[in-house]
Coordinates of C-alpha atoms and ligand atoms in Angstrom, one line a residue:
M1 CA -81.0 93.4 -23.3
T2 CA -83.2 90.6 -24.5
S3 CA -86.7 90.5 -22.9
P4 CA -87.7 87.1 -21.5
H5 CA -90.6 87.0 -23.9
P6 CA -91.1 88.2 -27.5
P7 CA -93.5 91.3 -27.7
G8 CA -97.1 90.3 -27.4
A9 CA -96.4 86.6 -26.8
T10 CA -98.0 84.8 -23.9
P11 CA -95.5 83.9 -21.3
P12 CA -94.6 80.2 -21.2
P13 CA -96.6 78.3 -18.6
G14 CA -95.1 78.6 -15.2
C15 CA -92.8 81.5 -16.3
P16 CA -91.1 82.5 -13.0
A17 CA -91.4 86.2 -13.8
H18 CA -95.2 85.8 -13.6
A19 CA -95.7 82.7 -11.4
H20 CA -94.0 84.2 -8.4
G21 CA -96.1 87.3 -8.2
G22 CA -97.1 88.3 -4.6
A23 CA -100.5 89.2 -3.4
D24 CA -99.9 92.8 -4.4
G25 CA -99.0 91.8 -8.0
Q26 CA -95.3 92.4 -7.3
P27 CA -92.9 89.5 -7.8
A28 CA -92.3 87.6 -4.6
T29 CA -88.8 86.9 -3.3
H30 CA -86.8 85.0 -6.0
P31 CA -85.9 81.4 -5.0
L32 CA -82.3 82.2 -5.9
G33 CA -82.4 85.5 -4.1
R34 CA -82.3 87.7 -7.2
P35 CA -83.2 91.4 -6.6
D36 CA -85.0 91.7 -10.0
P37 CA -86.9 88.5 -10.9
Y38 CA -87.8 89.9 -14.3
A39 CA -84.2 90.1 -15.4
P40 CA -82.8 87.1 -17.2
L41 CA -81.0 84.8 -14.8
K42 CA -77.3 85.4 -14.4
L43 CA -75.4 82.3 -15.5
Y44 CA -72.0 83.3 -14.4
G45 CA -70.2 84.2 -11.2
P46 CA -69.2 82.2 -8.2
E47 CA -72.8 81.4 -7.0
F48 CA -73.7 79.8 -10.3
A49 CA -70.4 77.9 -10.4
A50 CA -71.0 76.6 -6.9
D51 CA -74.4 75.1 -7.7
P52 CA -75.4 75.2 -11.4
N53 CA -78.0 72.5 -11.1
R54 CA -80.1 74.7 -8.8
Y55 CA -80.1 77.3 -11.6
Y56 CA -81.1 74.8 -14.2
E57 CA -83.9 73.5 -12.1
Y58 CA -85.2 77.1 -11.6
L59 CA -85.0 77.7 -15.3
R60 CA -87.2 74.7 -16.1
Q61 CA -90.2 76.8 -15.2
Y62 CA -89.8 78.6 -18.5
G63 CA -90.2 75.4 -20.6
A64 CA -87.7 74.2 -23.1
L65 CA -85.9 77.5 -23.5
A66 CA -85.1 80.1 -20.8
P67 CA -83.7 83.6 -20.9
V68 CA -80.3 84.0 -19.3
E69 CA -77.5 86.6 -19.0
I70 CA -74.1 85.2 -19.8
A71 CA -72.0 88.4 -19.2
P72 CA -72.9 92.0 -18.3
D73 CA -75.3 93.2 -21.0
V74 CA -75.1 89.9 -23.0
T75 CA -78.2 87.8 -22.9
A76 CA -79.1 84.5 -24.6
M77 CA -81.8 81.9 -24.7
L78 CA -80.7 78.7 -23.1
V79 CA -82.0 75.3 -24.3
I80 CA -82.5 73.2 -21.3
D81 CA -84.7 70.4 -22.7
Y82 CA -83.1 67.3 -24.1
R83 CA -85.4 66.8 -27.1
A84 CA -85.3 70.5 -28.0
A85 CA -81.5 70.4 -27.8
L86 CA -81.3 67.5 -30.2
D87 CA -83.8 69.2 -32.6
L88 CA -81.7 72.4 -32.6
L89 CA -78.4 70.7 -33.0
N90 CA -79.6 68.7 -36.0
D91 CA -81.6 71.3 -37.9
T92 CA -79.1 73.3 -40.0
S93 CA -81.8 74.8 -42.2
T94 CA -83.1 76.8 -39.2
W95 CA -80.0 77.4 -37.1
S96 CA -76.6 78.9 -38.1
K97 CA -73.3 78.9 -36.3
D98 CA -72.2 82.2 -37.9
S99 CA -71.9 84.8 -35.1
R100 CA -71.0 87.8 -37.2
E101 CA -74.3 89.7 -37.1
W102 CA -74.9 88.9 -33.4
Q103 CA -71.3 90.1 -32.6
K104 CA -72.2 93.6 -33.7
T105 CA -74.7 93.8 -30.9
V106 CA -72.4 93.1 -28.0
P107 CA -69.6 95.1 -26.4
P108 CA -66.4 94.2 -28.3
D109 CA -64.5 93.8 -25.0
S110 CA -67.1 91.5 -23.5
Q111 CA -65.7 88.5 -21.7
V112 CA -67.7 86.1 -23.9
V113 CA -66.4 87.4 -27.3
P114 CA -63.3 85.1 -27.2
M115 CA -65.6 82.1 -27.0
L116 CA -68.4 83.4 -29.3
G117 CA -66.7 85.8 -31.7
Y118 CA -66.6 84.6 -35.3
R119 CA -63.5 83.0 -36.7
P120 CA -62.9 81.4 -40.1
N121 CA -62.8 77.9 -38.8
A122 CA -65.1 74.8 -38.6
L123 CA -66.9 75.9 -35.4
F124 CA -68.3 79.2 -36.8
N125 CA -69.2 78.1 -40.3
D126 CA -72.1 76.2 -41.9
G127 CA -72.6 74.0 -44.9
E128 CA -69.9 73.4 -47.4
T129 CA -67.3 75.7 -45.7
H130 CA -67.9 73.8 -42.4
R131 CA -67.7 70.4 -44.1
R132 CA -64.4 71.4 -45.8
Y133 CA -62.7 72.4 -42.6
R134 CA -64.1 69.7 -40.4
Q135 CA -63.1 66.9 -42.7
V136 CA -59.5 68.1 -42.5
I137 CA -59.6 67.9 -38.7
S138 CA -61.4 64.6 -38.3
E139 CA -59.6 62.8 -41.1
S140 CA -56.2 63.9 -39.9
F141 CA -57.1 62.7 -36.4
E142 CA -58.0 59.4 -37.9
L143 CA -54.2 59.0 -38.7
V144 CA -53.3 59.3 -35.0
E145 CA -53.0 55.7 -33.9
P146 CA -54.6 55.1 -30.5
H147 CA -51.6 53.0 -29.2
I148 CA -49.2 55.8 -30.2
L149 CA -51.4 58.4 -28.6
R150 CA -51.5 56.3 -25.4
E151 CA -47.7 56.2 -25.3
K152 CA -47.6 60.0 -25.8
V153 CA -50.0 60.5 -22.9
R154 CA -48.0 58.2 -20.6
H155 CA -44.9 60.1 -21.5
A156 CA -46.5 63.5 -20.7
A157 CA -48.1 62.1 -17.5
D158 CA -44.8 60.7 -16.3
T159 CA -43.0 64.0 -17.0
L160 CA -45.6 65.9 -14.9
I161 CA -45.7 63.3 -12.1
Q162 CA -41.9 63.5 -11.9
A163 CA -42.2 67.2 -11.2
F164 CA -44.3 66.8 -8.1
G165 CA -43.9 63.2 -7.2
A166 CA -41.2 63.8 -4.4
S167 CA -43.3 66.4 -2.6
G168 CA -46.3 64.2 -1.7
E169 CA -48.8 66.8 -2.6
V170 CA -50.2 68.3 -5.8
D171 CA -52.9 70.5 -7.2
L172 CA -54.2 68.1 -9.8
I173 CA -55.8 70.9 -11.8
G174 CA -52.9 73.3 -12.0
E175 CA -50.1 70.8 -12.1
Y176 CA -51.7 68.0 -14.1
A177 CA -55.1 68.3 -15.8
R178 CA -54.5 71.7 -17.3
L179 CA -51.0 70.9 -18.5
L180 CA -51.3 67.5 -19.9
P181 CA -53.6 68.3 -22.9
L182 CA -51.3 71.1 -24.0
M183 CA -48.3 68.8 -23.9
I184 CA -50.2 66.3 -26.0
F185 CA -51.2 68.9 -28.5
N186 CA -47.7 70.2 -28.7
D187 CA -46.6 66.7 -29.5
I188 CA -49.2 65.6 -31.9
F189 CA -49.1 68.8 -33.9
G190 CA -45.4 68.1 -34.4
M191 CA -43.3 70.2 -32.0
P192 CA -40.6 68.9 -29.7
D193 CA -41.1 68.8 -25.9
S194 CA -38.9 71.9 -25.6
Y195 CA -41.9 73.9 -26.9
N196 CA -44.3 72.6 -24.1
E197 CA -43.5 75.5 -21.8
R198 CA -44.3 78.1 -24.5
L199 CA -47.6 76.6 -25.4
I200 CA -48.6 76.2 -21.8
A201 CA -47.6 79.8 -21.0
A202 CA -49.4 81.1 -24.0
I203 CA -52.7 79.2 -23.6
G204 CA -52.6 79.2 -19.8
G205 CA -52.0 83.0 -20.0
L206 CA -55.0 83.4 -22.3
M207 CA -57.2 81.4 -19.9
E208 CA -56.1 83.0 -16.7
A209 CA -55.3 86.6 -17.9
A210 CA -56.2 89.0 -15.1
S211 CA -56.0 92.1 -17.3
P212 CA -56.3 93.1 -20.9
E213 CA -52.6 93.7 -21.1
A214 CA -51.9 90.1 -19.8
A215 CA -54.4 88.7 -22.3
A216 CA -52.6 90.7 -25.2
T217 CA -49.2 89.3 -24.1
A218 CA -50.5 85.8 -24.0
D219 CA -52.3 86.2 -27.3
A220 CA -49.1 87.5 -28.9
A221 CA -47.2 84.5 -27.4
F222 CA -49.8 82.0 -28.9
T223 CA -49.7 83.7 -32.3
S224 CA -45.9 83.5 -32.3
Y225 CA -46.0 79.8 -31.3
I226 CA -48.5 79.0 -34.1
M227 CA -46.4 80.9 -36.7
E228 CA -43.3 79.0 -35.7
L229 CA -45.2 75.7 -35.9
I230 CA -46.5 76.5 -39.4
A231 CA -43.1 77.6 -40.5
A232 CA -41.4 74.5 -39.2
K233 CA -43.9 72.2 -40.9
T234 CA -43.8 74.2 -44.1
A235 CA -40.1 73.7 -44.2
Q236 CA -40.3 70.0 -43.3
R237 CA -43.4 67.8 -43.0
G238 CA -43.5 65.1 -40.3
P239 CA -45.9 62.4 -39.0
D240 CA -48.0 65.0 -37.2
L241 CA -51.4 66.8 -37.4
T242 CA -50.1 70.1 -38.8
S243 CA -48.5 68.3 -41.7
W244 CA -51.6 66.2 -42.3
F245 CA -53.8 69.4 -42.2
M246 CA -51.4 71.0 -44.8
D247 CA -51.5 68.0 -47.1
H248 CA -55.2 67.2 -46.8
P249 CA -56.9 66.9 -50.3
N250 CA -59.3 69.7 -49.3
G251 CA -56.4 72.0 -50.1
L252 CA -56.5 74.5 -47.2
S253 CA -54.4 77.7 -47.5
V254 CA -51.7 78.3 -44.9
E255 CA -54.1 80.8 -43.2
E256 CA -56.9 78.3 -43.2
V257 CA -54.6 75.6 -41.8
S258 CA -53.5 77.9 -38.9
M259 CA -57.1 78.7 -38.1
Q260 CA -58.0 75.0 -37.8
V261 CA -54.9 74.3 -35.7
V262 CA -55.8 77.2 -33.4
L263 CA -59.4 75.9 -33.2
T264 CA -58.4 72.3 -32.5
M265 CA -56.0 73.3 -29.7
A266 CA -58.4 75.8 -28.2
A267 CA -61.5 73.5 -28.6
G268 CA -59.7 70.5 -27.2
N269 CA -57.7 72.1 -24.3
E270 CA -60.4 73.3 -22.0
P271 CA -62.9 70.4 -22.2
L272 CA -60.1 67.8 -22.0
A273 CA -58.6 69.5 -18.9
N274 CA -62.1 69.6 -17.4
L275 CA -62.9 66.0 -18.2
I276 CA -59.7 64.8 -16.5
G277 CA -60.2 67.2 -13.5
N278 CA -63.9 66.4 -13.0
A279 CA -63.3 62.7 -13.3
L280 CA -60.4 62.8 -10.9
S281 CA -62.4 64.8 -8.4
R282 CA -65.2 62.1 -8.5
M283 CA -62.7 59.3 -8.0
L284 CA -61.1 61.0 -5.0
S285 CA -64.3 62.2 -3.5
D286 CA -66.3 58.9 -3.7
D287 CA -65.6 55.8 -1.5
R288 CA -66.6 53.5 -4.3
Y289 CA -63.7 54.8 -6.4
Y290 CA -61.4 54.8 -3.4
S291 CA -61.6 51.0 -3.4
T292 CA -60.8 51.2 -7.1
L293 CA -57.5 52.9 -6.4
A294 CA -56.7 50.2 -3.9
G295 CA -58.1 47.3 -5.7
G296 CA -60.1 47.9 -8.9
A297 CA -63.8 48.0 -8.4
L298 CA -64.6 50.9 -10.7
T299 CA -62.6 52.2 -13.6
A300 CA -61.4 55.5 -14.8
R301 CA -63.9 55.1 -17.7
D302 CA -66.7 54.8 -15.1
A303 CA -65.7 58.1 -13.6
I304 CA -65.4 59.7 -17.1
N305 CA -68.9 58.4 -18.0
E306 CA -70.4 59.8 -14.8
V307 CA -68.8 63.1 -15.7
L308 CA -70.0 63.1 -19.3
W309 CA -73.6 62.7 -18.0
N310 CA -73.6 64.6 -14.7
D311 CA -70.8 67.2 -15.0
P312 CA -70.2 67.7 -18.7
P313 CA -66.8 69.5 -19.2
M314 CA -68.5 72.1 -21.5
A315 CA -71.7 72.8 -19.6
N316 CA -73.4 75.3 -21.9
Y317 CA -72.2 76.0 -25.5
S318 CA -73.2 75.2 -29.1
A319 CA -74.0 78.8 -29.8
H320 CA -76.6 79.0 -32.6
Y321 CA -78.5 81.9 -34.3
P322 CA -81.9 81.4 -36.0
R323 CA -81.9 82.3 -39.7
R324 CA -85.4 83.7 -39.3
D325 CA -87.9 84.3 -36.4
V326 CA -88.8 80.8 -35.2
F327 CA -91.4 79.4 -32.8
F328 CA -89.3 76.7 -31.2
H329 CA -90.5 74.3 -28.6
G330 CA -93.0 76.8 -27.2
T331 CA -90.9 80.0 -27.4
W332 CA -90.5 82.6 -30.1
V333 CA -86.8 83.2 -30.9
R334 CA -85.9 86.2 -33.0
Q335 CA -83.7 86.0 -36.1
G336 CA -80.0 86.4 -35.1
Q337 CA -80.7 86.0 -31.4
L338 CA -78.0 84.0 -29.5
V339 CA -79.2 80.6 -28.4
L340 CA -77.0 78.3 -26.3
V341 CA -77.5 74.6 -25.6
S342 CA -77.2 73.5 -22.0
Y343 CA -75.7 70.1 -22.3
A344 CA -75.7 70.0 -18.5
A345 CA -79.4 70.9 -18.1
A346 CA -80.5 68.6 -21.0
N347 CA -78.5 65.6 -19.6
G348 CA -79.9 66.3 -16.1
Q349 CA -83.5 66.7 -17.2
F350 CA -84.5 63.4 -15.6
G351 CA -82.2 63.8 -12.6
E352 CA -78.7 62.5 -11.9
T353 CA -77.7 59.6 -14.1
T354 CA -76.4 56.7 -12.0
L355 CA -73.3 54.6 -12.8
D356 CA -75.5 51.6 -13.6
Q357 CA -77.5 53.7 -16.1
T358 CA -74.2 54.9 -17.8
R359 CA -73.1 51.3 -18.0
T360 CA -76.3 49.9 -19.5
G361 CA -76.2 52.6 -22.2
G362 CA -79.7 53.9 -21.5
G363 CA -79.7 56.8 -24.0
S364 CA -77.0 59.2 -25.0
H365 CA -75.6 62.2 -23.2
L366 CA -75.0 65.5 -25.0
A367 CA -71.6 66.2 -23.6
W368 CA -70.1 66.0 -27.1
A369 CA -73.1 67.9 -28.5
S370 CA -74.9 66.3 -31.5
G371 CA -75.3 66.9 -35.2
P372 CA -72.9 68.3 -37.7
H373 CA -70.8 70.2 -35.1
A374 CA -70.6 67.4 -32.5
C375 CA -67.1 66.9 -31.2
P376 CA -65.2 65.2 -34.1
V377 CA -62.5 63.6 -31.9
Q378 CA -64.4 61.9 -29.1
R379 CA -62.5 58.7 -29.3
H380 CA -59.1 60.4 -29.1
A381 CA -60.3 62.6 -26.2
L382 CA -61.4 59.5 -24.3
V383 CA -58.0 57.8 -24.9
I384 CA -56.2 60.9 -23.6
A385 CA -58.4 61.4 -20.5
T386 CA -58.5 57.7 -19.6
T387 CA -54.8 57.1 -20.0
A388 CA -54.0 60.3 -18.0
I389 CA -56.1 59.2 -15.1
E390 CA -54.9 55.6 -15.2
R391 CA -51.2 56.6 -15.3
L392 CA -51.6 59.0 -12.3
T393 CA -53.5 56.5 -10.2
A394 CA -51.1 53.7 -11.1
W395 CA -48.0 55.6 -9.9
L396 CA -49.7 57.3 -6.9
S397 CA -52.0 54.5 -5.8
D398 CA -52.8 56.0 -2.3
I399 CA -53.6 59.5 -3.7
E400 CA -56.4 61.2 -1.8
L401 CA -58.1 64.6 -1.5
A402 CA -56.3 67.1 0.7
V403 CA -59.5 68.9 1.4
T404 CA -63.1 67.8 1.9
P405 CA -65.2 67.6 -1.3
D406 CA -67.4 70.5 -0.1
Q407 CA -64.3 72.7 0.0
L408 CA -63.7 72.3 -3.7
V409 CA -64.2 75.5 -5.7
W410 CA -65.5 75.7 -9.2
R411 CA -64.3 78.3 -11.7
P412 CA -67.0 80.8 -12.6
G413 CA -68.2 81.1 -16.2
T414 CA -71.1 80.1 -18.3
F415 CA -69.5 77.7 -20.7
H416 CA -67.4 75.3 -18.7
R417 CA -67.7 73.1 -15.7
A418 CA -64.2 73.3 -14.2
L419 CA -62.6 73.1 -10.8
A420 CA -60.3 75.9 -9.8
S421 CA -58.0 73.5 -8.0
L422 CA -58.0 69.9 -6.8
P423 CA -55.5 69.6 -3.9
A424 CA -54.4 66.0 -3.2
R425 CA -51.7 64.2 -1.2
F426 CA -50.0 60.9 -1.6
T427 CA -46.9 59.0 -0.4
P428 CA -44.0 60.7 -2.0
I429 CA -42.1 58.8 -4.7
T430 CA -38.4 59.5 -5.6
P431 CA -36.1 58.6 -8.5
D432 CA -33.9 56.4 -6.3
Q433 CA -36.8 54.5 -4.7
A434 CA -36.8 50.7 -5.1
G435 CA -39.4 49.4 -7.6
A436 CA -40.9 51.1 -10.6
T437 CA -41.3 54.9 -10.7
P438 CA -42.1 57.3 -13.5
W439 CA -38.3 58.1 -13.6
D440 CA -37.6 54.5 -14.7
S441 CA -40.1 54.5 -17.6
S442 CA -39.6 55.8 -21.1
P443 CA -42.2 56.1 -23.8
S444 CA -41.1 52.8 -25.2
S445 CA -40.9 51.0 -21.9
S446 CA -43.9 52.6 -20.3
T447 CA -46.2 49.6 -20.4
R448 CA -45.9 49.0 -16.7
P449 CA -47.3 49.2 -14.3
E450 CA -50.6 48.1 -15.7
P451 CA -53.2 50.7 -14.8
I452 CA -54.9 49.3 -11.7
S453 CA -58.2 51.0 -12.5
T454 CA -58.8 48.8 -15.5
E455 CA -58.3 45.6 -13.5
R456 CA -61.8 44.5 -12.4
Q457 CA -61.5 42.4 -9.3
P458 CA -64.1 41.3 -6.9
A459 CA -64.2 43.6 -3.9
S460 CA -63.3 40.5 -1.7
A461 CA -60.0 40.2 -3.5
N462 CA -58.7 43.3 -1.6
Ligands
LIG501 C1 -58.6 65.9 -28.0 C2 -59.5 66.7 -27.5 C3 -60.5 67.5 -28.3 C4 -60.4 68.1 -29.5 C5 -59.1 68.2 -30.3 C6 -61.7 68.7 -29.8 C7 -61.9 69.4 -31.0 C8 -63.2 69.9 -31.3 C9 -63.5 70.6 -32.5 C10 -62.5 70.9 -33.6 C11 -64.8 70.9 -32.5 C12 -65.6 71.8 -33.6 C13 -66.3 70.8 -34.5 C14 -67.2 71.5 -35.5 O1 -67.5 72.6 -35.4 O2 -67.5 70.8 -36.5 C15 -65.3 70.4 -31.3 C16 -66.6 70.6 -30.9 C17 -67.1 70.2 -29.7 N1 -66.4 69.5 -28.7 FE1 -64.5 68.8 -28.8 N2 -62.5 68.4 -28.8 C18 -61.8 67.7 -27.8 C19 -62.3 67.2 -26.6 C20 -63.6 67.5 -26.2 C21 -64.1 67.1 -24.9 C22 -63.3 66.3 -23.8 C23 -65.4 67.5 -24.9 C24 -66.4 67.3 -23.7 C25 -66.6 66.1 -23.3 C26 -65.7 68.2 -26.1 C27 -66.9 68.7 -26.4 C28 -67.2 69.4 -27.6 C29 -68.5 70.0 -27.9 C30 -69.7 70.0 -26.9 C31 -68.4 70.5 -29.2 C32 -69.5 71.3 -29.9 C33 -69.3 72.7 -29.7 C34 -70.3 73.6 -30.5 O3 -71.0 73.1 -31.3 O4 -70.3 74.8 -30.2 N3 -64.6 68.1 -26.9 N4 -64.3 69.8 -30.6

């Protein structure tokens, strides 16, 4: 287990392990109620998920980096300072993304290995290998036209809304936010809608697996989906990402293409679902947005911007390993030690960012990371999230939370900021109802109704 301080080093000013000593020299009661204040702070579990900002505030006593535990027997240094985060993310001569050496030091069945274990893809490689893979992903996405993507999102949104529209109630996480990104990926990677269920069952199974057996079944299902996808596109190319990955001038092998497809689906799914879910929860919990649903004061983009600053969908990630021992922003970090960047803590260093501040563009948030590994498809992710939210609120304009905001439960885990569920209710809609409903629309005719949340009207117009 990593010690909070390197051997012989002076503890950082205000180090909690030293600053909270009682009169007898023993550590006083920990502000977060930890039995052993010398142990790195646990950054997982339901308590952390319920109030992560309290944990980040506590960690600030260490300085720019703080020791944390991210799973049983797996420790890391967490960068919580905005400037330090930017310096790390942009300094490839000091920091590597290759986790292979570190991986040898953690239990192979640790819950964090699926997120941090090495794979031959863009995320875990540096330099030329990284550039070669990343270019394929970002340049292929450039071929996805935003207006076509919007149509695809409306189609997926309508399909999902049709499934629960008549009931008047929905869990917006389980029945909407977690399903829509996978339907979009199935579509833009070139598979027909009939494959939606398979992709959802496979990736959903991986995310929610309650046992190693369930995880193995889901993993096998995902592998078989990817193999069928690659076989279908090898046999016949189409206007889709898989075909563009295959035909990219960087000349990836079939195995390399599969790895980048898996990365793109996996890297996109969780944060996109969280972005949609976190933004919807803000809109349904906050009266300022309620008037938007009814009349258009604030937009879906406003909610998304608030989330990117204050509830980033990936809260802590950007795993890096120093190539040598390094004294970084006041702390010694040993070669090969796991260092994570807390986008949430770095964004929140100067407190909650208000809507006005997000609108006036005062600085940049780190929700997409920064530097060579920053999210390559931000524009597309924003189109998908915004359209998904606008479509939902357009069809279900009186949708409201079915619980109070303080009853919402967040999923435990270090890396993501994700609701477990978002129960909502609305006036039911049915196929035979007079007026426009999602049953009437088709991808080509789905331009109405205009999303009400993009119409800015004076409050008095309501
Ligand atoms: C269409 C949806 C998305 C896709 C396909 C996607 C894909 C990717 C890929 C391929 C990478 C690796 C880039 C590299 O290593 O060079 C990446 C990185 C990243 N993405 Fe996205 N992403 C999506 C949405 C999002 C969203 C909504 C967020 C959060 C707001 C996000 C946050 C990040 C972050 C923080 C990284 C850096 C991770 C790291 O360095 O460890 N992404 N994304």
